[in-house]
Short mmCIF file of C-alpha atoms (C1' of nucleotides) in Angstrom, two decimals:
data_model
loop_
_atom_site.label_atom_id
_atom_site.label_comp_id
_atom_site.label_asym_id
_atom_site.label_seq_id
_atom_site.Cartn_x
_atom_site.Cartn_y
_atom_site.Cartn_z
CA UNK A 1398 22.00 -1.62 25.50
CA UNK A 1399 21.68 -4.83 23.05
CA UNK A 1400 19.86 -6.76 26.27
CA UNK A 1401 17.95 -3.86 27.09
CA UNK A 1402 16.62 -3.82 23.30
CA UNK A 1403 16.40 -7.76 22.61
CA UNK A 1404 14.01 -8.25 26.08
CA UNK A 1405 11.83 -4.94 25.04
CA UNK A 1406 11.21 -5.83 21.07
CA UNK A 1407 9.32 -8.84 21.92
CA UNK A 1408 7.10 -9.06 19.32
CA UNK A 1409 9.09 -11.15 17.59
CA UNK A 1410 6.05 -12.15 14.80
CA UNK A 1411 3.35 -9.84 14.34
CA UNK A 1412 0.10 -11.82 15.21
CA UNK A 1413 -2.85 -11.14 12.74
CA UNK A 1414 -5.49 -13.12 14.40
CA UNK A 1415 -8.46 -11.39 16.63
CA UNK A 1416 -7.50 -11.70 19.87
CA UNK A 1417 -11.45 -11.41 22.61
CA UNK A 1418 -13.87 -12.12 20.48
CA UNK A 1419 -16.93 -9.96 21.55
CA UNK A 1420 -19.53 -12.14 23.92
CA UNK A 1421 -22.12 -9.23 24.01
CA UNK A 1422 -24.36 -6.80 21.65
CA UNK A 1423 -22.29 -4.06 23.18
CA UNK A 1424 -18.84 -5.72 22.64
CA UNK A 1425 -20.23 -6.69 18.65
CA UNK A 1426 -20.94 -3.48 17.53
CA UNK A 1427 -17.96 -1.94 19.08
CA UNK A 1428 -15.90 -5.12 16.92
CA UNK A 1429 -18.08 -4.18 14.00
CA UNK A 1430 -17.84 -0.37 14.38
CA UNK A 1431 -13.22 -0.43 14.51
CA UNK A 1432 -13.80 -2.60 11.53
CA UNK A 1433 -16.06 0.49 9.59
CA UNK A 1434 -13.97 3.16 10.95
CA UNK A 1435 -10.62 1.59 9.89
CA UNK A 1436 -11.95 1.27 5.95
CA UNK A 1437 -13.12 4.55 6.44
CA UNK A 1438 -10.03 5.95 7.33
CA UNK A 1439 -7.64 3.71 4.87
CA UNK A 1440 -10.27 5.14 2.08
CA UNK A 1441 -9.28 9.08 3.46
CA UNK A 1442 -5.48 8.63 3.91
CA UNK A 1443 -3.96 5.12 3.16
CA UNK A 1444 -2.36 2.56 5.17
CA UNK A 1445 0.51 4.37 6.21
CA UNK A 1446 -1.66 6.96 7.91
CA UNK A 1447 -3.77 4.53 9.69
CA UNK A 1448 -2.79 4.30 13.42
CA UNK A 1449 -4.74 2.66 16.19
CA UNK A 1450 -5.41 5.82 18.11
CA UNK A 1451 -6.95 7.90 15.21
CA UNK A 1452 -9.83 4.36 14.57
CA UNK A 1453 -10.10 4.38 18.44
CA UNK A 1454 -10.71 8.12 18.54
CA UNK A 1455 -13.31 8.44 15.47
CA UNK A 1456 -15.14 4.94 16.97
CA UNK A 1457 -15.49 6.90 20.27
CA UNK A 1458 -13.54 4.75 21.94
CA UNK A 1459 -10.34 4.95 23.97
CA UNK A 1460 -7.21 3.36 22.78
CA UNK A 1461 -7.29 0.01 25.39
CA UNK A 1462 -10.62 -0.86 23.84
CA UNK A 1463 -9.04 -1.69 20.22
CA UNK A 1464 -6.30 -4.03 21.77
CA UNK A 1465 -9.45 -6.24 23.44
CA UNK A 1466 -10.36 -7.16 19.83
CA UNK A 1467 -6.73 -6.85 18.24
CA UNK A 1468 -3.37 -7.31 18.29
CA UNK A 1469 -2.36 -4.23 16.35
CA UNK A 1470 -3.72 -2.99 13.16
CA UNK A 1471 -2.54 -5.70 10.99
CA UNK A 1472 -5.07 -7.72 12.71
CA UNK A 1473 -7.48 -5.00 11.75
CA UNK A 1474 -6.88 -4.92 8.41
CA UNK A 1475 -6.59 -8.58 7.96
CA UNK A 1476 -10.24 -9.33 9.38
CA UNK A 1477 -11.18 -6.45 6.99
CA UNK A 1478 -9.76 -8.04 4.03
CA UNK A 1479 -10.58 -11.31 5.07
CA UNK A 1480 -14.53 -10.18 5.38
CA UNK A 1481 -14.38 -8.29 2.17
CA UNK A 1482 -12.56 -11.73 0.10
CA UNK A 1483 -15.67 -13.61 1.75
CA UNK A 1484 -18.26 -11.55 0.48
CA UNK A 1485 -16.61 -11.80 -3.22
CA UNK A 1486 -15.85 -15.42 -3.39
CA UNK A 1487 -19.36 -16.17 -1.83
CA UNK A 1488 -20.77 -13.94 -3.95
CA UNK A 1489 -19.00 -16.04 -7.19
CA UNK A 1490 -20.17 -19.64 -5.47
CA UNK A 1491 -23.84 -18.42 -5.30
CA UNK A 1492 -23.73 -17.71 -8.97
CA UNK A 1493 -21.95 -20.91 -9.86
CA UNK A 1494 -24.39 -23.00 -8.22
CA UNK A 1495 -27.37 -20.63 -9.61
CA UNK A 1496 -25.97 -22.02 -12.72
CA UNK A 1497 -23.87 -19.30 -13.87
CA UNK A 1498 -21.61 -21.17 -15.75
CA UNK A 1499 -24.44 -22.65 -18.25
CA UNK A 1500 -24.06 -20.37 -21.05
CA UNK A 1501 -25.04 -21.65 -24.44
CA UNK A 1502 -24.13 -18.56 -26.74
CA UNK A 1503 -21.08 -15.97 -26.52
CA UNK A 1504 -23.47 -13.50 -25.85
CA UNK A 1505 -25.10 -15.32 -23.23
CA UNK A 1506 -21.78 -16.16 -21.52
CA UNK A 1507 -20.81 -12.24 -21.74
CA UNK A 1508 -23.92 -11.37 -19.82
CA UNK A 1509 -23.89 -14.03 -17.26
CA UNK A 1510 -20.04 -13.18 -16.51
CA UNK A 1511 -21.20 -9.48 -16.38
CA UNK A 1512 -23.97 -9.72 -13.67
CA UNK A 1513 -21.29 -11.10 -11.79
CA UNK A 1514 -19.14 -8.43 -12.01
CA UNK A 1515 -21.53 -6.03 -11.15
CA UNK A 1516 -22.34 -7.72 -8.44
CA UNK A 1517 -18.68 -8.09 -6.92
CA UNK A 1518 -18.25 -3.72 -8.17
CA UNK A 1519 -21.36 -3.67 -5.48
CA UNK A 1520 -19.70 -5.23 -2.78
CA UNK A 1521 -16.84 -3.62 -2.82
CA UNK A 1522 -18.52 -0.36 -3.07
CA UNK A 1523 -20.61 -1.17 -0.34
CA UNK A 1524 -17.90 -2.46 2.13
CA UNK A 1525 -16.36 -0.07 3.89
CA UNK A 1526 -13.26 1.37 2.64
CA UNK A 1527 -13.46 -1.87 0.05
CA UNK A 1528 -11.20 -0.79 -2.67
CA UNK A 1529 -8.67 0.83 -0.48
CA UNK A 1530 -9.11 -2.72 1.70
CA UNK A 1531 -7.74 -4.39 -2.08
CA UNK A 1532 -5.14 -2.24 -2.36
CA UNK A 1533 -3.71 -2.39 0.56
CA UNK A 1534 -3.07 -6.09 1.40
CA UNK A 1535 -1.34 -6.27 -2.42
CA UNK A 1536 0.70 -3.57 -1.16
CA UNK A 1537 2.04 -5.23 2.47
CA UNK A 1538 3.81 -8.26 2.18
CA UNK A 1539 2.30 -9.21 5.76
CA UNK A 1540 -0.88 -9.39 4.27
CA UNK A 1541 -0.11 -11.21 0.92
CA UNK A 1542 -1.33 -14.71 1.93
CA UNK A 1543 -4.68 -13.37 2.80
CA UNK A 1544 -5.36 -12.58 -0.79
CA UNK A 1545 -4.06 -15.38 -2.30
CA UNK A 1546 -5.21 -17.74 -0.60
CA UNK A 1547 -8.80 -16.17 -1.33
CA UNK A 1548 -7.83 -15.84 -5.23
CA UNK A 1549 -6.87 -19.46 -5.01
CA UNK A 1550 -10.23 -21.00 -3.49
CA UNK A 1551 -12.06 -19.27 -6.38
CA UNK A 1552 -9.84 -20.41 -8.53
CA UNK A 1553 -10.03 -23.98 -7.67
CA UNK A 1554 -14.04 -23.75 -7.73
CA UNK A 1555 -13.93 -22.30 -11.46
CA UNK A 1556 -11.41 -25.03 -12.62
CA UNK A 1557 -13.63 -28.02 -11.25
CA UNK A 1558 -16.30 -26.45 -12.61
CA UNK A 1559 -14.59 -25.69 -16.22
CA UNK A 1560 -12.63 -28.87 -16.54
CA UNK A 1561 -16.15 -31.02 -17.37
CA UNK A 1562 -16.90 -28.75 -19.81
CA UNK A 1563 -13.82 -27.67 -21.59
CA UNK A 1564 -12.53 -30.31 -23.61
CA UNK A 1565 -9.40 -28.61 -25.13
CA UNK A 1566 -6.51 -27.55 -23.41
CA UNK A 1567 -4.71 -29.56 -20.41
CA UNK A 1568 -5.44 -28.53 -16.80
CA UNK A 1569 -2.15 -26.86 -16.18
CA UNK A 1570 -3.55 -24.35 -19.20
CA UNK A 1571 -7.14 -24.21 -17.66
CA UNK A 1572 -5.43 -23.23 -14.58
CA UNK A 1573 -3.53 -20.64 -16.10
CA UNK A 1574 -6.26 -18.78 -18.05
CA UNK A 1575 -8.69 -19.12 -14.65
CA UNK A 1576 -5.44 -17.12 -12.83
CA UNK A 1577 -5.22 -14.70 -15.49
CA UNK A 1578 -8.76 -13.88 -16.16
CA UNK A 1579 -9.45 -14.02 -11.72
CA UNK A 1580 -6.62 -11.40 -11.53
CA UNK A 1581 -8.48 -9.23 -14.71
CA UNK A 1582 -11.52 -9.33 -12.38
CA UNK A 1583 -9.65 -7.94 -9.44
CA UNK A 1584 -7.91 -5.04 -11.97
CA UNK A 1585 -11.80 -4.67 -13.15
CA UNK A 1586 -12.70 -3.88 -9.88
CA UNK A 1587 -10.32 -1.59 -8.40
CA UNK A 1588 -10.75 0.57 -11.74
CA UNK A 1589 -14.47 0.80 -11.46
CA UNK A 1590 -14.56 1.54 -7.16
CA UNK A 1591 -11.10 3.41 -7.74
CA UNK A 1592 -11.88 5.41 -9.89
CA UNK A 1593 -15.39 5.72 -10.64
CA UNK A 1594 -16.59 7.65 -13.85
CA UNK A 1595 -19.86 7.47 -16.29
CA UNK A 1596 -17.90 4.73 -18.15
CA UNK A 1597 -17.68 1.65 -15.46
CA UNK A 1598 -20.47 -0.54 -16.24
CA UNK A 1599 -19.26 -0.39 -19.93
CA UNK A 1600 -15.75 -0.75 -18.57
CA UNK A 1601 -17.07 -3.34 -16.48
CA UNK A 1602 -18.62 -5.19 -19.46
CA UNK A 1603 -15.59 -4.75 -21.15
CA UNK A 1604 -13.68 -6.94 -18.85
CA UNK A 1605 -15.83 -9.58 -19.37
CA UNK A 1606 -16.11 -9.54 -23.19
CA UNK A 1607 -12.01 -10.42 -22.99
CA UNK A 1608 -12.97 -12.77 -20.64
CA UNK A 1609 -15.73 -14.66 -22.34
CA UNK A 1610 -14.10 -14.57 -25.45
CA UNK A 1611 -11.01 -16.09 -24.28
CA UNK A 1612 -12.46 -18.76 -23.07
CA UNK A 1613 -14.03 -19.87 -26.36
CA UNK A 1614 -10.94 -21.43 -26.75
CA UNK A 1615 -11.56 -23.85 -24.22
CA UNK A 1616 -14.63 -25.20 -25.60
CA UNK B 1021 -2.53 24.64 22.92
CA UNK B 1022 -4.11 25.13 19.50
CA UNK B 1023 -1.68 27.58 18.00
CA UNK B 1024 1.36 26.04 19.12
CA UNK B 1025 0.23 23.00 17.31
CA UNK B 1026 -0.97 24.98 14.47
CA UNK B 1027 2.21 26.80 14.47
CA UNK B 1028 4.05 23.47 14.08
CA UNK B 1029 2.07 21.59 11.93
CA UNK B 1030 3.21 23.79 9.28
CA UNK B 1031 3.45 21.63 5.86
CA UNK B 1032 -0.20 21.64 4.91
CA UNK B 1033 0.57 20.05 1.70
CA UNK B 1034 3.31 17.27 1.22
CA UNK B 1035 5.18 18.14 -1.85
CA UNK B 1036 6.47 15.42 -3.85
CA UNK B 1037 8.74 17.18 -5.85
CA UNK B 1038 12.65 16.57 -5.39
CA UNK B 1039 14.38 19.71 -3.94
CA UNK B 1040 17.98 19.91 -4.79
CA UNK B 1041 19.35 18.51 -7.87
CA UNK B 1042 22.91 17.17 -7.56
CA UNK B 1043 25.44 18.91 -9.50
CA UNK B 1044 28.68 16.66 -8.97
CA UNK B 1045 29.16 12.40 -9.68
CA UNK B 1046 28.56 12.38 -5.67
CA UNK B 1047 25.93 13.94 -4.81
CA UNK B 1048 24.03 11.85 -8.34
CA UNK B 1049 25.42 8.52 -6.55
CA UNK B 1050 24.12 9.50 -3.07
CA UNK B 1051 20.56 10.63 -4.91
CA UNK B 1052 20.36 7.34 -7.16
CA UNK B 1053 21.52 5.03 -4.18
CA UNK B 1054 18.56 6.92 -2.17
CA UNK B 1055 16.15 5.16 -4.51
CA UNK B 1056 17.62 1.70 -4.67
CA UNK B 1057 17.81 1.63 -1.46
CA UNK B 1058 13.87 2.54 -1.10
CA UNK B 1059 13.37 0.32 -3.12
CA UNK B 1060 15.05 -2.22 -1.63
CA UNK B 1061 13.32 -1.64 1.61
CA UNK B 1062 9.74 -1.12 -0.06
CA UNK B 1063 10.31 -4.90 -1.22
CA UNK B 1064 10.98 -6.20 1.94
CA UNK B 1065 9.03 -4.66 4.20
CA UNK B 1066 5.77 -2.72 2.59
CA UNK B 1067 5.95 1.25 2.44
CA UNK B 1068 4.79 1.61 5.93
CA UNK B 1069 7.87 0.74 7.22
CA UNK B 1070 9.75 2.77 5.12
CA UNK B 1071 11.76 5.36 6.80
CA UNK B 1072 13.89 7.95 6.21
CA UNK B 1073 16.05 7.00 8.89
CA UNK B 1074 16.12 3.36 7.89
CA UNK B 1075 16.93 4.73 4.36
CA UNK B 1076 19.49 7.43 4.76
CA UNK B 1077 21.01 4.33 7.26
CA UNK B 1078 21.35 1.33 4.92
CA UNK B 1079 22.38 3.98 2.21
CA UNK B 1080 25.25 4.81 4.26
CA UNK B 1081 24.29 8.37 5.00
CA UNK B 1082 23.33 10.03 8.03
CA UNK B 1083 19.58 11.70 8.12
CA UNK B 1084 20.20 15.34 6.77
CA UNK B 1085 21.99 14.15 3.30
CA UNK B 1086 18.53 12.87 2.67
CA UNK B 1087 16.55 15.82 3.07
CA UNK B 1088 19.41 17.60 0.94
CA UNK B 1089 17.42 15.76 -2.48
CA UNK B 1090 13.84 15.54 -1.28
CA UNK B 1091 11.75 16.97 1.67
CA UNK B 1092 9.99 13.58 2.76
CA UNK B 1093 9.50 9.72 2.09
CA UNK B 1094 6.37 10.43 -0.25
CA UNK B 1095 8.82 12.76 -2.77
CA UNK B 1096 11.05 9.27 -3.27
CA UNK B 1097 9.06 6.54 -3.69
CA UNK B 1098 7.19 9.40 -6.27
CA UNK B 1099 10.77 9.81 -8.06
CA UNK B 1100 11.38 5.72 -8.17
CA UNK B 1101 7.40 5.79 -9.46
CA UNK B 1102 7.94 7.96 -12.30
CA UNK B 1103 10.69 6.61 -13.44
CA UNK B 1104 10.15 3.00 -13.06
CA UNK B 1105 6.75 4.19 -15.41
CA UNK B 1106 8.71 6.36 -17.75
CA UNK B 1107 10.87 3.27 -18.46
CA UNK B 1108 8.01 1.28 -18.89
CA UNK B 1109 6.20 3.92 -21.10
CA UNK B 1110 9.40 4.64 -23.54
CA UNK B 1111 9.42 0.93 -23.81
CA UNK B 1112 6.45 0.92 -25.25
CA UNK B 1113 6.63 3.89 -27.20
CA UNK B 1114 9.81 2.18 -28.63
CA UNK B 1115 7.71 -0.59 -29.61
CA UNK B 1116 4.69 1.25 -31.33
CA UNK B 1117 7.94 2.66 -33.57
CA UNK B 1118 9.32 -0.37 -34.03
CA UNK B 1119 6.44 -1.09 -35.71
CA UNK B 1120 4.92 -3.69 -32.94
CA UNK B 1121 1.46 -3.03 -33.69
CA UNK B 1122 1.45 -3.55 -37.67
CA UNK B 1123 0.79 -7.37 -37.33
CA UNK B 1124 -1.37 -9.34 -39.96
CA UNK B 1125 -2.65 -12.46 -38.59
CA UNK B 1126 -3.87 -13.30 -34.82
CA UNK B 1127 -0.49 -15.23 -33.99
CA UNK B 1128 1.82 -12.30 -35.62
CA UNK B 1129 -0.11 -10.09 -33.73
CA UNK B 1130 0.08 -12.42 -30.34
CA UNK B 1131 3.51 -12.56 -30.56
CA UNK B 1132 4.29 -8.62 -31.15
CA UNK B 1133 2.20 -7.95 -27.71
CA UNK B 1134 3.93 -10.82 -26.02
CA UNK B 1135 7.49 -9.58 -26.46
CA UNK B 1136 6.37 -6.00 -25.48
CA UNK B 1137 5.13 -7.87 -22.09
CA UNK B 1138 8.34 -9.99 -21.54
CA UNK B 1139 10.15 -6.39 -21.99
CA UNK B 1140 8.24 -4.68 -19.56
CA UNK B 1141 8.38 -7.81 -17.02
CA UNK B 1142 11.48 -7.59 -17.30
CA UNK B 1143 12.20 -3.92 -16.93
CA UNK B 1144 10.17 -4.26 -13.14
CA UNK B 1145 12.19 -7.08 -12.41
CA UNK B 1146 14.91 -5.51 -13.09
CA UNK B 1147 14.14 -2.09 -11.16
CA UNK B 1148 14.85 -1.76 -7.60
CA UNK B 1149 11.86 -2.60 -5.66
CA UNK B 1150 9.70 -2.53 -9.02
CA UNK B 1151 6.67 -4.67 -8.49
CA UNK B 1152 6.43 -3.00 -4.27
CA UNK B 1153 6.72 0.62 -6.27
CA UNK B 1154 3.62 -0.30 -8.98
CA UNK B 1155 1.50 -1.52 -5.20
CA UNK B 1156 2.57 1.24 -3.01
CA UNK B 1157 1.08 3.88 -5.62
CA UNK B 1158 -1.70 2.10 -5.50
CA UNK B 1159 -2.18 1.93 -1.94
CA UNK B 1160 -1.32 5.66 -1.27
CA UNK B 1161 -3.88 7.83 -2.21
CA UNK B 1162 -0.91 11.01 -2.50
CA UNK B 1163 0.50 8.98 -5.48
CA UNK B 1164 -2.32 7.81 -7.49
CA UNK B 1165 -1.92 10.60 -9.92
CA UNK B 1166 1.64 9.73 -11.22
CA UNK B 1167 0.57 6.23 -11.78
CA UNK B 1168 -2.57 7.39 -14.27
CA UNK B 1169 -0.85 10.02 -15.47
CA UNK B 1170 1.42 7.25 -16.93
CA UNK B 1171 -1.64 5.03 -17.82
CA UNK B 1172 -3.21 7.54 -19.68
CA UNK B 1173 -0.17 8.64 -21.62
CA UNK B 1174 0.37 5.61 -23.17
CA UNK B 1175 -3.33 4.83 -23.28
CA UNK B 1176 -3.33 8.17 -25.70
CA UNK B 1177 -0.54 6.80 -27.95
CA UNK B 1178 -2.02 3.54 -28.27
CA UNK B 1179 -5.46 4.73 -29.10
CA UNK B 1180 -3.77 7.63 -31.87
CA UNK B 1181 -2.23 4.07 -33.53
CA UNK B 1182 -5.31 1.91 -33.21
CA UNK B 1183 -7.72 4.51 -34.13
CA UNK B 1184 -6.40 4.54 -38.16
CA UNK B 1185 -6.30 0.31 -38.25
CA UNK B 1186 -9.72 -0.06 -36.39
CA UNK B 1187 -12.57 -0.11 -38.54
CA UNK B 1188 -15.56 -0.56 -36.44
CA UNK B 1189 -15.95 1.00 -32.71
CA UNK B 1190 -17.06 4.31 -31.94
CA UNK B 1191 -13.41 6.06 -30.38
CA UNK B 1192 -15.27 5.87 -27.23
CA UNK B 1193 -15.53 2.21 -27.23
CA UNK B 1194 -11.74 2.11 -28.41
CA UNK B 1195 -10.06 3.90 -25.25
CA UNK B 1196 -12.17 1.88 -22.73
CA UNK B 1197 -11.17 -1.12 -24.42
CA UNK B 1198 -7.28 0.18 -24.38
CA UNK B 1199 -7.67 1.11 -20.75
CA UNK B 1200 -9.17 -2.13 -19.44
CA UNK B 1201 -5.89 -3.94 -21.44
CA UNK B 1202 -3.42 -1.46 -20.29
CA UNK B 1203 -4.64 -2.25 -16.48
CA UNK B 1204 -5.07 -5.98 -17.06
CA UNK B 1205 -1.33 -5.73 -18.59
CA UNK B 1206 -0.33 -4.15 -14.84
CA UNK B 1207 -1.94 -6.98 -13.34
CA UNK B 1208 0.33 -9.41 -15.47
CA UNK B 1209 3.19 -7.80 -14.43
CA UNK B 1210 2.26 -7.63 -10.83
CA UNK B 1211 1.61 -11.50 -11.62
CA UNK B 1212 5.00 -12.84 -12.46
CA UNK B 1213 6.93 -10.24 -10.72
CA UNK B 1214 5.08 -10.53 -7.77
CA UNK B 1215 4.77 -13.73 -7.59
CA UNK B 1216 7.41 -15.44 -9.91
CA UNK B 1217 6.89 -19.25 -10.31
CA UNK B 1218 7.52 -21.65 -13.20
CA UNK B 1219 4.66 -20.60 -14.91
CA UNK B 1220 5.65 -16.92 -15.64
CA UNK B 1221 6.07 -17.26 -19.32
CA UNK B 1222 2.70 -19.02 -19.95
CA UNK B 1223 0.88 -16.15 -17.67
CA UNK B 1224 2.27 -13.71 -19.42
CA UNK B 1225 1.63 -15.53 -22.98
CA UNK B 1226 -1.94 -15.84 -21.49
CA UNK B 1227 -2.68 -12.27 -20.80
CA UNK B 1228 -1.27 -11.04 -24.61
CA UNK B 1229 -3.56 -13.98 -25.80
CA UNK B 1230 -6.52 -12.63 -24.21
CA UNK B 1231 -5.96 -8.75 -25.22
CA UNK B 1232 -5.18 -10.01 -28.85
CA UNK B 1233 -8.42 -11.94 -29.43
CA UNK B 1234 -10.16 -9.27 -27.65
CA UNK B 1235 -8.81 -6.43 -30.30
CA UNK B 1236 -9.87 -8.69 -33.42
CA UNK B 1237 -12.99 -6.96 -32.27
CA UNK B 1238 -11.85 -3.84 -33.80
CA UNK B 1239 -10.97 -4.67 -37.10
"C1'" DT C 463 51.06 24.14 -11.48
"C1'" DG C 464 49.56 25.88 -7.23
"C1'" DT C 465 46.69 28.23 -4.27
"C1'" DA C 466 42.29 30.80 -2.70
"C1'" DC C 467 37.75 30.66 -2.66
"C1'" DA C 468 32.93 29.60 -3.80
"C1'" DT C 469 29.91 26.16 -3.95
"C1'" DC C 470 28.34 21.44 -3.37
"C1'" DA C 471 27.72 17.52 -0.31
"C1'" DG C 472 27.29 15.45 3.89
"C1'" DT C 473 27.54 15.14 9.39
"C1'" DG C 474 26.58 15.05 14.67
"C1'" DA C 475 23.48 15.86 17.71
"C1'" DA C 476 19.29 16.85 18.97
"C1'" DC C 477 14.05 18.18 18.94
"C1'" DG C 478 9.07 17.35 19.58
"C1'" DC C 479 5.47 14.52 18.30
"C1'" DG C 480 2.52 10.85 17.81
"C1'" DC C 481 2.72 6.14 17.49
"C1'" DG C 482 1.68 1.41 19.46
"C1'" DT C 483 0.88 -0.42 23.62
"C1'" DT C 484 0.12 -1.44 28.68
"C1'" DC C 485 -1.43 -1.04 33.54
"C1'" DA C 486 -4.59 -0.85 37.09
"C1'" DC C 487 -8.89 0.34 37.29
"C1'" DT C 488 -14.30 1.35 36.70
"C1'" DG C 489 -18.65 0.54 34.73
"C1'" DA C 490 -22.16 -2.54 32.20
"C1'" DT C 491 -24.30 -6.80 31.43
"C1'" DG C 492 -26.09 -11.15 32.26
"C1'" DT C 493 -27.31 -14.93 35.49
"C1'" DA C 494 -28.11 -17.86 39.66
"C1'" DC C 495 -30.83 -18.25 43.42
"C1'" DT D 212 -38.88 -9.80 41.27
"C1'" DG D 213 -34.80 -8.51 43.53
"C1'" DT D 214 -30.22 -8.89 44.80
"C1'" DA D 215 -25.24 -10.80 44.66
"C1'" DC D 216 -21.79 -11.94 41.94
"C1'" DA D 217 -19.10 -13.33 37.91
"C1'" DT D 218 -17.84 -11.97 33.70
"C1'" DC D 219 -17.62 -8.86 29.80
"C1'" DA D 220 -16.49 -4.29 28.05
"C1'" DG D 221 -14.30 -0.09 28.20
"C1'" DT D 222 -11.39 3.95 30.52
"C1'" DG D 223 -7.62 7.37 32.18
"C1'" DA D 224 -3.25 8.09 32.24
"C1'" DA D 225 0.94 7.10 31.05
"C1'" DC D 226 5.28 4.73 28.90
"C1'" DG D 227 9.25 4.33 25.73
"C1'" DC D 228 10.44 4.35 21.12
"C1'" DG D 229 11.41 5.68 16.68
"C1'" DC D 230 9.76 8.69 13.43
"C1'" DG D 231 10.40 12.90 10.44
"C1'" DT D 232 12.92 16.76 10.51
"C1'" DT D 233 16.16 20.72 11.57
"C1'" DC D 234 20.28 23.36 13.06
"C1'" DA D 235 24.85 24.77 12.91
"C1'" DC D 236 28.57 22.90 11.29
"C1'" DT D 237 32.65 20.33 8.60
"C1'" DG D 238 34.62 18.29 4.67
"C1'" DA D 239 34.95 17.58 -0.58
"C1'" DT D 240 34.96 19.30 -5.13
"C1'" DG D 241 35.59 22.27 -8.80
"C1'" DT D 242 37.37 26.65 -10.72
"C1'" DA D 243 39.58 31.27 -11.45
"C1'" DC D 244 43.75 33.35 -11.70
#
DNA sequence: TGTACATCAGTGAACGCGCGTTCACTGATGTAC
DNA sequence: TGTACATCAGTGAACGCGCGTTCACTGATGTAC
């Protein structure tokens, strides 16, 4: 029974990379179209409720198709997350190098933090499934690196970028408050797409008041 | 084909309510070793593989006992939500009586939110499965109620204190600015806990620093 | 203090279902000549 | 421009497993007299 068991469970590590990656139009959009039918479905029902044969069935699909582009749906989700992260940290580099960071008042800083916001509350509304996509990889371990290491290559842009211009506080403190205020930004979001009411750009705005003011102490 | 599955698929809607309540010291050790347990598992593994089976197993129970105390896997990880939250709620509510939020200067003031935060870090740490609980009730669209139900219960208290000490700020402005610090004060939790490293303390010093300044606003 | 009985608590064994996944195959697309 | 062929993309049908859950039952606990 043991031998019988061992040999069958041989998944030992759950992969998440893609496995075929699509050579033709009709193999992209079928890629594309698992990865827009998986957020939809996360959005409706959660993770827990997501199964490969319910995104193969609403994609049109048949089951075999997903496992040319996947593993299993951990895969799935990962390339979901991992798309979503790139959109938001991409979004935040644009606006560094657009100068986003050159803020001579309070007020100005406030407003130049908030149209970045905004910007990442439109992303993740307009990704498929986006907030649920957030939720989920904080809420399965498997998944935890993905995020992190995406919080982490923001962070690490912000502090080279800060460091020149702060000049109190060490770098171990920068680090901190760049952590703290990155992981306000993610709460930010998942309020505003979570849970969307008449209030979120003021919510939104908010956020970055804390944030801008906090960082006064830096200068 | 239809009926019989209609037939079957008879729970429409999952309740999350607890069925039996024990009435003898055996049955309450077999219900509160349910939810360690769960938790335990949540922590390890993520709620999707949470079972009941895996549960009832590692609990030392066979299958049925389970169902004796609550009719699926959403009803416990509901029960170890609410009271993971009420703890962390009363805590508060302690605090507000203990006079936490009559503080005169920025550092007094600082220091009264900071020990409120250590308490409640240390109240999730200290919680079976704590910080996987606060994630999975994020992640599962069935649970989201109990976690803002909790929110906005203590984002009521906090806003009948503030709203005699605050002097400018329409009320409106008041319980946005409570909710964005109650979530960014989830976020610090999920932090540490979550991911506990050397730097816990300072986080956690980091995030009280930021909702402090931010409520000087106020005054 | 001991026994009978009601109720509480938990078990053994099994169920049907849908899950993740695979196999051997067919059909679609692009390319060389 | 047309055909042969290699490769890419997707299918039909099925599998074993473990899941959630239930049934009819046994054993443990407390209580009335």
């Amino acid at each position: 029974l043991s031998k019988a068991k061992r040999a069958k469970s041989a998944p030992l590590a759950i992969l998440l990379e893609t496995k075929a990656t699509p050579y033709q139009d009709r193999g992209r959009n079928t890629f594309d179209a698992i990865l827009v039918v998986a957020g939809e479905l996360l959005a409706e029902n959660g993770f827990e409720q997501l199964t490969t044969n319910k995104i193969a069935e609403r994609a049109g699909l048949s089951p075999p198709a997903l496992y040319r582009y996947f593993p299993n749906k951990y895969a799935i989700l990962n390339e979901m997350a991992g798309r979503l992260m790139d959109l938001q940290d991409e979004a935040v580099f644009a606006w560094i190098e657009a100068g986003g960071m050159h803020a001579s008042t309070l007020d100005e800083t406030i407003e130049k933090i908030f149209a970045s916001q905004m910007q990442a509350n439109q992303i993740t509304r307009d990704y498929p499934g986006g907030v649920s996509v957030m939720r989920a990889i904080r809420a399965i371990p498997l998944l935890h690196d993905t995020r992190l290491s995406s919080r982490d290559r923001v962070a690490e842009q912000l502090f080279l970028h800060l460091r020149c211009r702060s000049s109190r506080g060490s770098d171990e403190e920068l680090r901190i408050a760049i952590r703290v205020s990155i992981e306000l930004m993610y709460a930010a979001i998942e309020m505003v797409v979570g849970e969307p009411g008449p209030d979120d750009d003021k919510i939104t705005h908010e956020a970055c008041v804390m944030i801008a003011l906090y960082f006064e102490r830096f200068r």
